[in-house]
PDB file of C-alpha atoms in Angstrom:
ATOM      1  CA  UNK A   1     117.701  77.998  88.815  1.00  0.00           C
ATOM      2  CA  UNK A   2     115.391  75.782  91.062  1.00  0.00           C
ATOM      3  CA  UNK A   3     111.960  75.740  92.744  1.00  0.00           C
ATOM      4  CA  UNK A   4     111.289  74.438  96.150  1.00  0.00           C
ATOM      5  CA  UNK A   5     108.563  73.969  98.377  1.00  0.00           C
ATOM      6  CA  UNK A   6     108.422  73.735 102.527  1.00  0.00           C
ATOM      7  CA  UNK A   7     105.944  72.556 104.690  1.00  0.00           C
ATOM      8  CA  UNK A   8     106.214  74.325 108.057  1.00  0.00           C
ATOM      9  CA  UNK A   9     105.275  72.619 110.906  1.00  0.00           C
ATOM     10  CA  UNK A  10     105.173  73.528 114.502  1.00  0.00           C
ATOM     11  CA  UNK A  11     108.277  70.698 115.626  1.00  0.00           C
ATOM     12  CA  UNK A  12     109.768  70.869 111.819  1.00  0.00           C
ATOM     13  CA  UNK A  13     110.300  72.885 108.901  1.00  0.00           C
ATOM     14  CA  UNK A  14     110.609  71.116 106.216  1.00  0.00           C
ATOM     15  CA  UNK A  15     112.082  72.126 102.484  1.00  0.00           C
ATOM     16  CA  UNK A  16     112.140  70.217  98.754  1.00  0.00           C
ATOM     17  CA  UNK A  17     114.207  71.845  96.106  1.00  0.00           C
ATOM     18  CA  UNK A  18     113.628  70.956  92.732  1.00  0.00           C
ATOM     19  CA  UNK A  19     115.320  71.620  89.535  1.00  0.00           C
ATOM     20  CA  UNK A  20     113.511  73.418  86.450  1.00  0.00           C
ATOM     21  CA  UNK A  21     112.980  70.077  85.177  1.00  0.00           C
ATOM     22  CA  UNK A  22     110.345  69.552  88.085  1.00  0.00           C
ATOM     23  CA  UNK A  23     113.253  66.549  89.108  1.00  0.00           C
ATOM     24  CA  UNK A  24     114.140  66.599  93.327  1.00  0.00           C
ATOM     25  CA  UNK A  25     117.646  67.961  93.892  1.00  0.00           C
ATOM     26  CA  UNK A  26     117.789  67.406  97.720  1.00  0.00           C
ATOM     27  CA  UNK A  27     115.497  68.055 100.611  1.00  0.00           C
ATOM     28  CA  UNK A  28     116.130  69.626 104.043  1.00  0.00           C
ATOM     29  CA  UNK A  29     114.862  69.772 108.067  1.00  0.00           C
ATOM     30  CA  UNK A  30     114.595  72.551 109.795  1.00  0.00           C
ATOM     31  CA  UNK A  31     113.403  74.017 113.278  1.00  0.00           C
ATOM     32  CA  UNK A  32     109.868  74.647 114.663  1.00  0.00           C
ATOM     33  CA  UNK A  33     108.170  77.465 111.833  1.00  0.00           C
ATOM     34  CA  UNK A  34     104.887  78.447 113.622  1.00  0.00           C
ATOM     35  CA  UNK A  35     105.687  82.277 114.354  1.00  0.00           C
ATOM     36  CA  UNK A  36     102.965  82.368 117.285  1.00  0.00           C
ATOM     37  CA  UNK A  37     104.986  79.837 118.980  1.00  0.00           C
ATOM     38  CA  UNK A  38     109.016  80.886 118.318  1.00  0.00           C
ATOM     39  CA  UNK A  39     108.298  84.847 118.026  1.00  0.00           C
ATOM     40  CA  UNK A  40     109.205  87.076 115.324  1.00  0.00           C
ATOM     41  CA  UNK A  41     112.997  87.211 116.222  1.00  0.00           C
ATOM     42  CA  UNK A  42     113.189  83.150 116.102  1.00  0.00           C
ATOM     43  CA  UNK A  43     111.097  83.148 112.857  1.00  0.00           C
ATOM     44  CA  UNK A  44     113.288  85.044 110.932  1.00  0.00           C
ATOM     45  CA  UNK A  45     116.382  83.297 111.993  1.00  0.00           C
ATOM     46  CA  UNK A  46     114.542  80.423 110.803  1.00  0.00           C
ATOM     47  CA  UNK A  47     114.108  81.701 106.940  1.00  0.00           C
ATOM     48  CA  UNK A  48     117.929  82.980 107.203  1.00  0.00           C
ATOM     49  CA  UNK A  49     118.618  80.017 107.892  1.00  0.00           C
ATOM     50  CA  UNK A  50     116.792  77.969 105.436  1.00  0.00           C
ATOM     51  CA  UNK A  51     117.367  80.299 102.366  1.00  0.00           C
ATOM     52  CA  UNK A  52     121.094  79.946 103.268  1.00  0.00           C
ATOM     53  CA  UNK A  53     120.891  76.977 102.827  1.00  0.00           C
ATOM     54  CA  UNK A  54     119.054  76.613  99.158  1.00  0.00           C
ATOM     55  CA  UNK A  55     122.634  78.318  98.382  1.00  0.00           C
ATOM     56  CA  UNK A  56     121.108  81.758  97.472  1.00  0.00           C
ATOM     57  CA  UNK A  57     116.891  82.904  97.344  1.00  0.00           C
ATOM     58  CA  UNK A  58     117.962  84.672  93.770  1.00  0.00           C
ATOM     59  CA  UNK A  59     118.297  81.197  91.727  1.00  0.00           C
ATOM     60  CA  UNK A  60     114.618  80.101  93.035  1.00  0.00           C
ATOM     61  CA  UNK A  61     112.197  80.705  90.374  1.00  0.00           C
ATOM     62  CA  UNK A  62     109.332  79.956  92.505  1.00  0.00           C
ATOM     63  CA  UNK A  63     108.520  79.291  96.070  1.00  0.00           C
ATOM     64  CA  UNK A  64     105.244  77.490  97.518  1.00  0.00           C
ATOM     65  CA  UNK A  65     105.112  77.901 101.964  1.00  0.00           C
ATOM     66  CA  UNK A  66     102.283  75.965 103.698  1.00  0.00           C
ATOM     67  CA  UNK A  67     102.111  76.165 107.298  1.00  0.00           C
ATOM     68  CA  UNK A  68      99.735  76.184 110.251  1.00  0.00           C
ATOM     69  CA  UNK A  69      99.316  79.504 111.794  1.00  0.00           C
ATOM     70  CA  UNK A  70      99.257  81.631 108.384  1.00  0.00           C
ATOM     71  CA  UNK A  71      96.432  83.191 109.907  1.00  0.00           C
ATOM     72  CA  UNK A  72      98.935  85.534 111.964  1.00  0.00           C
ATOM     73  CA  UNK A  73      99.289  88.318 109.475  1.00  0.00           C
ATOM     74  CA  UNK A  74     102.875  89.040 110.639  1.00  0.00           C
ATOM     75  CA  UNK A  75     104.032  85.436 108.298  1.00  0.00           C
ATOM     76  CA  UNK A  76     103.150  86.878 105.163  1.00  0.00           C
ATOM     77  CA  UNK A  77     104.908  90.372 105.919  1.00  0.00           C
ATOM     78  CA  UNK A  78     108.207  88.858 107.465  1.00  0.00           C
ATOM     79  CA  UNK A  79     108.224  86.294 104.416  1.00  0.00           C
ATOM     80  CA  UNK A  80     107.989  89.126 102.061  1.00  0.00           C
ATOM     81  CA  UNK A  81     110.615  90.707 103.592  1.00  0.00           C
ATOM     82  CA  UNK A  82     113.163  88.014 104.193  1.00  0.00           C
ATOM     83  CA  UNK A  83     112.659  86.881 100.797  1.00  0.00           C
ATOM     84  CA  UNK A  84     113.417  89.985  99.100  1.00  0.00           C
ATOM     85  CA  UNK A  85     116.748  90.535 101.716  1.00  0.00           C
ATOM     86  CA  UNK A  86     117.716  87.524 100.130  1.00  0.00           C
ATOM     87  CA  UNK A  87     117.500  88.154  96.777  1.00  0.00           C
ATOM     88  CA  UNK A  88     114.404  86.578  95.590  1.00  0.00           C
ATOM     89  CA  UNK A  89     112.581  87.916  92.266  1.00  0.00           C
ATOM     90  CA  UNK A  90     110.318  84.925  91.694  1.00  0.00           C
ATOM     91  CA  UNK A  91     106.828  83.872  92.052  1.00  0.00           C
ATOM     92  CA  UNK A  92     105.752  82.979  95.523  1.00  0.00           C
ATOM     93  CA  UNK A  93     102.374  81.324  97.212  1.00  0.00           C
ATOM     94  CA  UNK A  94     101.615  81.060 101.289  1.00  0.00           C
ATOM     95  CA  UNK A  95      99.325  79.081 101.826  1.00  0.00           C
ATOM     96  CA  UNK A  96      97.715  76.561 104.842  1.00  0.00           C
ATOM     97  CA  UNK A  97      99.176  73.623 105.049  1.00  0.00           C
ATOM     98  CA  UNK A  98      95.849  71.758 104.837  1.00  0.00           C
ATOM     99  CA  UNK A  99      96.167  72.577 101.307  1.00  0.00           C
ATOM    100  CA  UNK A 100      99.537  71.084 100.427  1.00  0.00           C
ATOM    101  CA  UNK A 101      98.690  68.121 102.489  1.00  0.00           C
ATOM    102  CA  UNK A 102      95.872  67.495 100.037  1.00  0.00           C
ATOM    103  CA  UNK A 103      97.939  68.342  96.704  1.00  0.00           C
ATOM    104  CA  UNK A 104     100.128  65.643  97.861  1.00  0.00           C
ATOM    105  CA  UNK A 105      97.377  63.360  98.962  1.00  0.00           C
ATOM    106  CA  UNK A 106      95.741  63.313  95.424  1.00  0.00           C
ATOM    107  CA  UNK A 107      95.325  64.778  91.835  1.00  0.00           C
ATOM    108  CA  UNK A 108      92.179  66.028  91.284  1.00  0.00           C
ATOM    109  CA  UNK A 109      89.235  66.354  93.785  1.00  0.00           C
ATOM    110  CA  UNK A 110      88.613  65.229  96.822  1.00  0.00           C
ATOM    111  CA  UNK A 111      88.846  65.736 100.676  1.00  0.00           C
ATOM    112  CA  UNK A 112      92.119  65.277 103.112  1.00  0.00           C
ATOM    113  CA  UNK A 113      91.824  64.320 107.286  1.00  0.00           C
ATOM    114  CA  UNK A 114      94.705  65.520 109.418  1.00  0.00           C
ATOM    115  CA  UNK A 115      94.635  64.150 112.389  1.00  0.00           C
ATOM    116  CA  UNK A 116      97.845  65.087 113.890  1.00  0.00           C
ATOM    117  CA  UNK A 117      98.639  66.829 117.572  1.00  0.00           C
ATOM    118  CA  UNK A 118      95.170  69.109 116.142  1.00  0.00           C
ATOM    119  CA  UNK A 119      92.896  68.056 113.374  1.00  0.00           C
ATOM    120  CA  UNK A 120      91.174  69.758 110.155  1.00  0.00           C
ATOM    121  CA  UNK A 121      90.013  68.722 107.255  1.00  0.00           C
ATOM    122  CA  UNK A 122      89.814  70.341 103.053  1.00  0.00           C
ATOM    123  CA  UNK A 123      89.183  69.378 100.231  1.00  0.00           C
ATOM    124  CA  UNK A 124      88.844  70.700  96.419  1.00  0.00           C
ATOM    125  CA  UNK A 125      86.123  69.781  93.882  1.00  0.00           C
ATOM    126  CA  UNK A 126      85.841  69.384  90.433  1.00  0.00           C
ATOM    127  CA  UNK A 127      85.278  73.176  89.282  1.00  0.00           C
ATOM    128  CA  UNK A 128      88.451  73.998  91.728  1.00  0.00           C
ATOM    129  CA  UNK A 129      86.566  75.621  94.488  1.00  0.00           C
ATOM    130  CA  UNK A 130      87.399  75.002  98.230  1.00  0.00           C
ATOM    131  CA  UNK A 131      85.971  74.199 101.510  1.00  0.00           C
ATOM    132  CA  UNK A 132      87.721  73.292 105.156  1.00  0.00           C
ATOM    133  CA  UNK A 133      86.445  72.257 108.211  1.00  0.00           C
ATOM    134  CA  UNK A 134      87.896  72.235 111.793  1.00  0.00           C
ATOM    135  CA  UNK A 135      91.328  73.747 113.021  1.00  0.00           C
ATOM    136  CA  UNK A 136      90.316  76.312 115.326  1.00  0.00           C
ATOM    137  CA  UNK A 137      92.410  75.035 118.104  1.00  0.00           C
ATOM    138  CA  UNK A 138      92.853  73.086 121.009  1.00  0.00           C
ATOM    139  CA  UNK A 139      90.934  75.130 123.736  1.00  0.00           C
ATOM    140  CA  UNK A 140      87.697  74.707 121.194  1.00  0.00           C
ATOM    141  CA  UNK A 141      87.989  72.751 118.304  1.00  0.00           C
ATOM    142  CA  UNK A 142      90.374  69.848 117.367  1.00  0.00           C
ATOM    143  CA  UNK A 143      87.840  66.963 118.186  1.00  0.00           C
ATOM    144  CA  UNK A 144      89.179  63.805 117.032  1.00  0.00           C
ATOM    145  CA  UNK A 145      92.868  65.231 117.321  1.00  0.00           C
ATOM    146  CA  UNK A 146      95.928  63.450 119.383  1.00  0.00           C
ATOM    147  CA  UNK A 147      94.862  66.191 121.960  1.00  0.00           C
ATOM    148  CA  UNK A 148      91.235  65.332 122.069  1.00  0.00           C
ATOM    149  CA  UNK A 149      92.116  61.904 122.138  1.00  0.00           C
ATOM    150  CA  UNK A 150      94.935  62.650 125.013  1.00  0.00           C
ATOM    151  CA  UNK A 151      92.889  64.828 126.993  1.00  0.00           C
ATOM    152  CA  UNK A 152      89.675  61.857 126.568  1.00  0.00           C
ATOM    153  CA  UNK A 153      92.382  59.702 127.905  1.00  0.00           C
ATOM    154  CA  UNK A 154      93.238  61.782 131.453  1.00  0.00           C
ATOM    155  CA  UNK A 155      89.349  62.312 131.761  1.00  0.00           C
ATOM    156  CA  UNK A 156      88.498  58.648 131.797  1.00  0.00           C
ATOM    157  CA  UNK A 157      91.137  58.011 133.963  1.00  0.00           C
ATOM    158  CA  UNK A 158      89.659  60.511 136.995  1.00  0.00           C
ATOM    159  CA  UNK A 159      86.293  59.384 136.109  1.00  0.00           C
ATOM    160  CA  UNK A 160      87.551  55.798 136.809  1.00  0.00           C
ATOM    161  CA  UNK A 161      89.186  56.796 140.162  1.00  0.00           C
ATOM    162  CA  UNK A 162      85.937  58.040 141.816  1.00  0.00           C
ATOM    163  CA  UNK A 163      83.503  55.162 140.177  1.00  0.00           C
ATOM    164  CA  UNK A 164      81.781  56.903 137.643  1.00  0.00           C
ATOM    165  CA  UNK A 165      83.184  54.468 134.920  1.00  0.00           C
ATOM    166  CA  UNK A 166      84.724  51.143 134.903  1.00  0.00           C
ATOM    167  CA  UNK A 167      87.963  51.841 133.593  1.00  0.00           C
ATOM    168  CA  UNK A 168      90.764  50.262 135.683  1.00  0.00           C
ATOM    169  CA  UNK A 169      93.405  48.881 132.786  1.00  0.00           C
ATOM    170  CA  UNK A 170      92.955  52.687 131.315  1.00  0.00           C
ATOM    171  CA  UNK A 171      93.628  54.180 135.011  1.00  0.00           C
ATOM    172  CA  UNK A 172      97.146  52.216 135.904  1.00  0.00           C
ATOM    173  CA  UNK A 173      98.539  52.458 132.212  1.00  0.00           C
ATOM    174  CA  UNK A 174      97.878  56.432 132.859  1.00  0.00           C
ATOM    175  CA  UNK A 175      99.569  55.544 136.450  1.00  0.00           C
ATOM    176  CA  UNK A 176     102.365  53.967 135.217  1.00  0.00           C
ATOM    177  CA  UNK A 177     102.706  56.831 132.463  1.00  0.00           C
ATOM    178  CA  UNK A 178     103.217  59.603 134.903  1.00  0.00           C
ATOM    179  CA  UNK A 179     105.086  57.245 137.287  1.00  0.00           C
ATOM    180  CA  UNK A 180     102.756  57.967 140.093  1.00  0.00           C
ATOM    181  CA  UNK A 181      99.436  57.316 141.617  1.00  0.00           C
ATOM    182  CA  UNK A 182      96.082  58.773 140.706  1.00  0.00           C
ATOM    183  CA  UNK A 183      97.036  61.577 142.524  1.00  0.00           C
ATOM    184  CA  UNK A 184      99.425  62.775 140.135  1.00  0.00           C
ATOM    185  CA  UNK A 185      96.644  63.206 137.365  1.00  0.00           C
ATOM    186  CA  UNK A 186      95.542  67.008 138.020  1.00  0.00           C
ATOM    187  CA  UNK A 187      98.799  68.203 138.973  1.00  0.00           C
ATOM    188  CA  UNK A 188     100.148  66.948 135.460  1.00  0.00           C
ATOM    189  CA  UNK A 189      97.294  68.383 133.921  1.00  0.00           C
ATOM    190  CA  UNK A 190      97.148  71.810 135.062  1.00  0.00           C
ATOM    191  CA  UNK A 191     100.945  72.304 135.560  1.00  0.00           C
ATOM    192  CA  UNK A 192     102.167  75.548 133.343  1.00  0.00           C
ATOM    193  CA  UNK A 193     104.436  72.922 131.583  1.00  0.00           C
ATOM    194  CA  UNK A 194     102.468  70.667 130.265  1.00  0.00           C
ATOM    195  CA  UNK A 195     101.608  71.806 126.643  1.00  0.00           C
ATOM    196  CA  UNK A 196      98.836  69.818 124.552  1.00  0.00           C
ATOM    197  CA  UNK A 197     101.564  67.969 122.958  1.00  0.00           C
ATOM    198  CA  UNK A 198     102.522  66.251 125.940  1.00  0.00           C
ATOM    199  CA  UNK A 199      98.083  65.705 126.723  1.00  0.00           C
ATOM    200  CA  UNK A 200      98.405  64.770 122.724  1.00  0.00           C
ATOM    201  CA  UNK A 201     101.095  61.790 124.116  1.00  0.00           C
ATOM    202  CA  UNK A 202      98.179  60.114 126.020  1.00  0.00           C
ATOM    203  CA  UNK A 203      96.726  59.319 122.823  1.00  0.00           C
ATOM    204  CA  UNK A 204      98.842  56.398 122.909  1.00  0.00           C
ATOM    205  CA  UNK A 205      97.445  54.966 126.386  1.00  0.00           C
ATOM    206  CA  UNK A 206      93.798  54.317 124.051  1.00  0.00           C
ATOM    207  CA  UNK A 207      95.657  52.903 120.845  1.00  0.00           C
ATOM    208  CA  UNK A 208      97.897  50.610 123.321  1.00  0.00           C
ATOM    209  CA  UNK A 209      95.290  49.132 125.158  1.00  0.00           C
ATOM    210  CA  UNK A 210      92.611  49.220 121.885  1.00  0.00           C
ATOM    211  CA  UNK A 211      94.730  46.916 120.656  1.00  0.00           C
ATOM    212  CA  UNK A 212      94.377  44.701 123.495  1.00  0.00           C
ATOM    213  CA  UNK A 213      90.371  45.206 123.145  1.00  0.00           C
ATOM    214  CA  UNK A 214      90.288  47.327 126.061  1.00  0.00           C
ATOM    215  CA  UNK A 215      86.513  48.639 125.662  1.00  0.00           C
ATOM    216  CA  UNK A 216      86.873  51.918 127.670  1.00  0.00           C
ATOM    217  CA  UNK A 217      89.876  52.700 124.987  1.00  0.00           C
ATOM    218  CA  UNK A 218      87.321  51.487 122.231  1.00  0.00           C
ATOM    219  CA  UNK A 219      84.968  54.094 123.000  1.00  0.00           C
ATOM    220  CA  UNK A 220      87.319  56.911 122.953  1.00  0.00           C
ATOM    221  CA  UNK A 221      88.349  56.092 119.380  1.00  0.00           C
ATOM    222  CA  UNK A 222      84.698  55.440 118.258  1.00  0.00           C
ATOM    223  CA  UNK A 223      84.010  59.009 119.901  1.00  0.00           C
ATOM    224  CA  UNK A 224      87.277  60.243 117.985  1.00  0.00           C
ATOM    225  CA  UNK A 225      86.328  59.077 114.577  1.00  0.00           C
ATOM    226  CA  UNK A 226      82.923  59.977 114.597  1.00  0.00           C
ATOM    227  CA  UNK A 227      84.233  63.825 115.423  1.00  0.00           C
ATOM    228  CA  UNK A 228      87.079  63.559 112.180  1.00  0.00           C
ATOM    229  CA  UNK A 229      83.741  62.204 110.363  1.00  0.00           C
ATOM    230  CA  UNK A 230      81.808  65.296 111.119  1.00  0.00           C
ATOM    231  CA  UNK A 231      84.677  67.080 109.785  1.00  0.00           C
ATOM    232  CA  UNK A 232      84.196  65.129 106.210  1.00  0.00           C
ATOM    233  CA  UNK A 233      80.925  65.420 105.915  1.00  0.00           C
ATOM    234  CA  UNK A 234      80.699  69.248 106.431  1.00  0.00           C
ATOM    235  CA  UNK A 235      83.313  70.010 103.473  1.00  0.00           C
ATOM    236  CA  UNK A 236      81.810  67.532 101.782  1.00  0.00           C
ATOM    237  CA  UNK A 237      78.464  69.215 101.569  1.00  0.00           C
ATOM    238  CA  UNK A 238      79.579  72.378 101.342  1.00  0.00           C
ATOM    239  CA  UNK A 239      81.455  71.291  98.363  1.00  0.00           C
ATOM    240  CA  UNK A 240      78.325  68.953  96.722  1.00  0.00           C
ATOM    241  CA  UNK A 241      81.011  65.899  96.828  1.00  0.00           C
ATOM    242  CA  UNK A 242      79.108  62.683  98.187  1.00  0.00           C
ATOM    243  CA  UNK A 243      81.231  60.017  97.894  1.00  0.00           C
ATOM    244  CA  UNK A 244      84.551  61.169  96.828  1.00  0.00           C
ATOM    245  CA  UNK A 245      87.883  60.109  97.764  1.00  0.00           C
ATOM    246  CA  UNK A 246      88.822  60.781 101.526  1.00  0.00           C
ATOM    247  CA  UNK A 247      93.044  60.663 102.533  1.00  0.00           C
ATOM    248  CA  UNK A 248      94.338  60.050 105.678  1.00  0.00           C
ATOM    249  CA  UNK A 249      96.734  62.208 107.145  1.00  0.00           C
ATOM    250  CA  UNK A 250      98.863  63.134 109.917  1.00  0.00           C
ATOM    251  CA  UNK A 251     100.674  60.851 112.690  1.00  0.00           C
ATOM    252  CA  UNK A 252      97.299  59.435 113.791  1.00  0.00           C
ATOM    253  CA  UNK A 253      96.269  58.206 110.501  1.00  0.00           C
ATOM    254  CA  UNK A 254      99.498  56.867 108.611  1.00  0.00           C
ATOM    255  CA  UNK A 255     100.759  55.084 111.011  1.00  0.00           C
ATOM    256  CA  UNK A 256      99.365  51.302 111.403  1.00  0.00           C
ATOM    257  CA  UNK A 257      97.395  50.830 114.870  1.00  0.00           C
ATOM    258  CA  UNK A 258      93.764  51.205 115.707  1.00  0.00           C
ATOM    259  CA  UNK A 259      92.523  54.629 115.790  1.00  0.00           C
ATOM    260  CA  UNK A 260      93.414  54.397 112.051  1.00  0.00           C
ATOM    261  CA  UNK A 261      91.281  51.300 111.508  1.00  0.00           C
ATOM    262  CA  UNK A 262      88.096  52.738 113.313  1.00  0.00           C
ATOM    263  CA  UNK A 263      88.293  56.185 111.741  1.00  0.00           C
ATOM    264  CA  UNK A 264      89.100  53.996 107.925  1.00  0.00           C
ATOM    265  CA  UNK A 265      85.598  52.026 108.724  1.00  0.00           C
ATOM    266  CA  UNK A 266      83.656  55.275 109.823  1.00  0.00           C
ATOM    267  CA  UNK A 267      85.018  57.279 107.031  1.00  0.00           C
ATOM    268  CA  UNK A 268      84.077  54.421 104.622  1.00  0.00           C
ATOM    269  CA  UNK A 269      80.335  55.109 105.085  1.00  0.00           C
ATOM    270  CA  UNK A 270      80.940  58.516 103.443  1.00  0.00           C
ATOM    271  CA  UNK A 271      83.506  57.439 100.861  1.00  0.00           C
ATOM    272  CA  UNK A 272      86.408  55.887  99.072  1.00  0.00           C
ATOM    273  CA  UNK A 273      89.444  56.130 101.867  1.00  0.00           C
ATOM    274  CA  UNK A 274      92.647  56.071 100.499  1.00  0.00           C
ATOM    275  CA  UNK A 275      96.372  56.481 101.506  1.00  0.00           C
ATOM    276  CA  UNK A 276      98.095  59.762 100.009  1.00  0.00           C
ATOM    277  CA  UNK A 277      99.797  59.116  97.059  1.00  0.00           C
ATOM    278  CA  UNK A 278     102.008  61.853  98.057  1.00  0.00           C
ATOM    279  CA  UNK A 279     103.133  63.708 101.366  1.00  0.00           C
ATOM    280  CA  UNK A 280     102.830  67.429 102.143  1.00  0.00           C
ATOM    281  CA  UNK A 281     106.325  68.563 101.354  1.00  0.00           C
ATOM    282  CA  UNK A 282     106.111  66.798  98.167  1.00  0.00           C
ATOM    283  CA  UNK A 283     102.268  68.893  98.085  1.00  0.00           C
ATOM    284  CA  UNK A 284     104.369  72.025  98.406  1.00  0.00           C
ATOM    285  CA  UNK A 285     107.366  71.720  95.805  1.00  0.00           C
ATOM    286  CA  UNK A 286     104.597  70.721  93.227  1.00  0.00           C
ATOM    287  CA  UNK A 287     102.318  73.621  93.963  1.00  0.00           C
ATOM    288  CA  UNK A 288     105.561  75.886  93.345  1.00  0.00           C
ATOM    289  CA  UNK A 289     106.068  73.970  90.158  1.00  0.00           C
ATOM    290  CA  UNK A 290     102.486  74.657  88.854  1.00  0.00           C
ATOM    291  CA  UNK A 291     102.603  78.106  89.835  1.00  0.00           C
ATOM    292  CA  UNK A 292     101.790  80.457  87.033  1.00  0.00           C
TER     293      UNK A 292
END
């Protein structure tokens, strides 16, 4: 018998399986899991494929999924189903995958930042209720994201072209980034195949040049962190938790470079910052192990 956990992600789909001792036995990678992105037909090809290979769903005692996009009704039903196809007469959770992220981040209370492609942020206090904040998307929410930053990016860079800012090492590192002129800006853009990952890889134009103490770059991290801040502070209050422990996460945040150091100084002002002790898939496995 074992227990596993996955994180499901929208590039990866990630899987830990543990034995009854609560010791890892071997962990896996997996396609794209975000149903509202791959369809129905893809996502179940995805759990056939993933149960297959745990070596048979009717040796798992218990089974912990977090994932973005759990909102689509449809994940919990086809889950349901694939799971008992395949045998499975365990315990099972579904949950978002804010909430793994922070049961790897920490044990006991406190408040987790994902600042990934999006950005959202949750967090648990002491008598075990919950709060979240952010995560409604790109086309309205996401502020402080690898998007926002991205698409802060591309907007400098046009204001710079007609005068309206000063922004001219920003503008040619965009340039040289599409391999064309300025010109080349709005037709990247608004082209049908540019998704907000590839506005999310502009990020990297501010955390290049940030480095180099490009202020135009600066700003747009300043203006990033302050948004993840926002984030804090309203689960925070919501959840009476001035103060507490804040973890980083997400491939903004745990990587070393400066959008990490100015969000780490902002956050400071509303509490202790710390790296996760643990990461998400390791958040999931463990919330299969505790379940009851």
């Amino acid at each position: 018998m074992f227990i596993a956990g996955i994180d499901g992600g929208g590039t990866h789909t990630r899987i830990e399986m543990r034995d009854m001792d609560n010791c890892l036995v071997r962990r896996g990678d997996f396609g794209p899991f975000n149903i509202n992105s791959i369809g129905e037909t893809a996502f179940r090809g995805l759990l056939r494929e993933v149960f297959a290979w745990c070596g048979g769903m009717e040796n798992c005692a218990r089974l912990c999924v977090g994932a973005a996009g759990i909102s689509n009704p449809k994940v919990g039903e086809i889950l349901g189903e694939e799971l008992a196809q395949a045998g499975f007469a365990g315990q099972w959770k579904l949950c978002g995958d804010q909430e793994i992220a922070l049961r790897g981040a920490m044990d006991g209370p406190g408040v987790v930042i994902i600042s990934g492609t999006g950005s959202i942020c949750f967090g648990k206090n002491a008598a075990g209720q919950t709060a979240r904040s952010g995560g409604f998307g790109h086309l309205i929410d996401d502020g402080g994201s690898g998007y926002a930053l991205g698409r802060d990016v591309l907007a400098c860079a046009v204001r710079s072209v007609d005068g309206r800012i000063q922004a001219p090492e920003l503008l040619q590192a965009v340039c040289d980034r599409l391999d064309s002129g300025p010109e080349g800006i709005v037709p990247f853009v608004y082209s049908p195949k540019t998704d907000k990952a590839a506005i999310a890889r502009y990020s990297y134009v501010a955390l290049d040049l940030a480095e180099r103490g490009d202020e135009a770059s600066l700003e747009i991290l300043r203006q990033g962190a302050g948004e993840l801040s926002e984030l804090v502070r309203a689960v925070q209050v919501r959840l009476n938790m001035p103060g507490c422990r804040i973890a980083m996460l997400g491939g903004l945040l745990t990587e070393e470079n400066a959008y990490r150091r100015v969000v780490a100084e902002v956050l400071s002002r509303l509490g202790t910052v710390t790296d996760a002790a643990h990461s998400a898939l390791w958040g999931a496995a463990q919330m299969a192990w505790e379940l009851n």
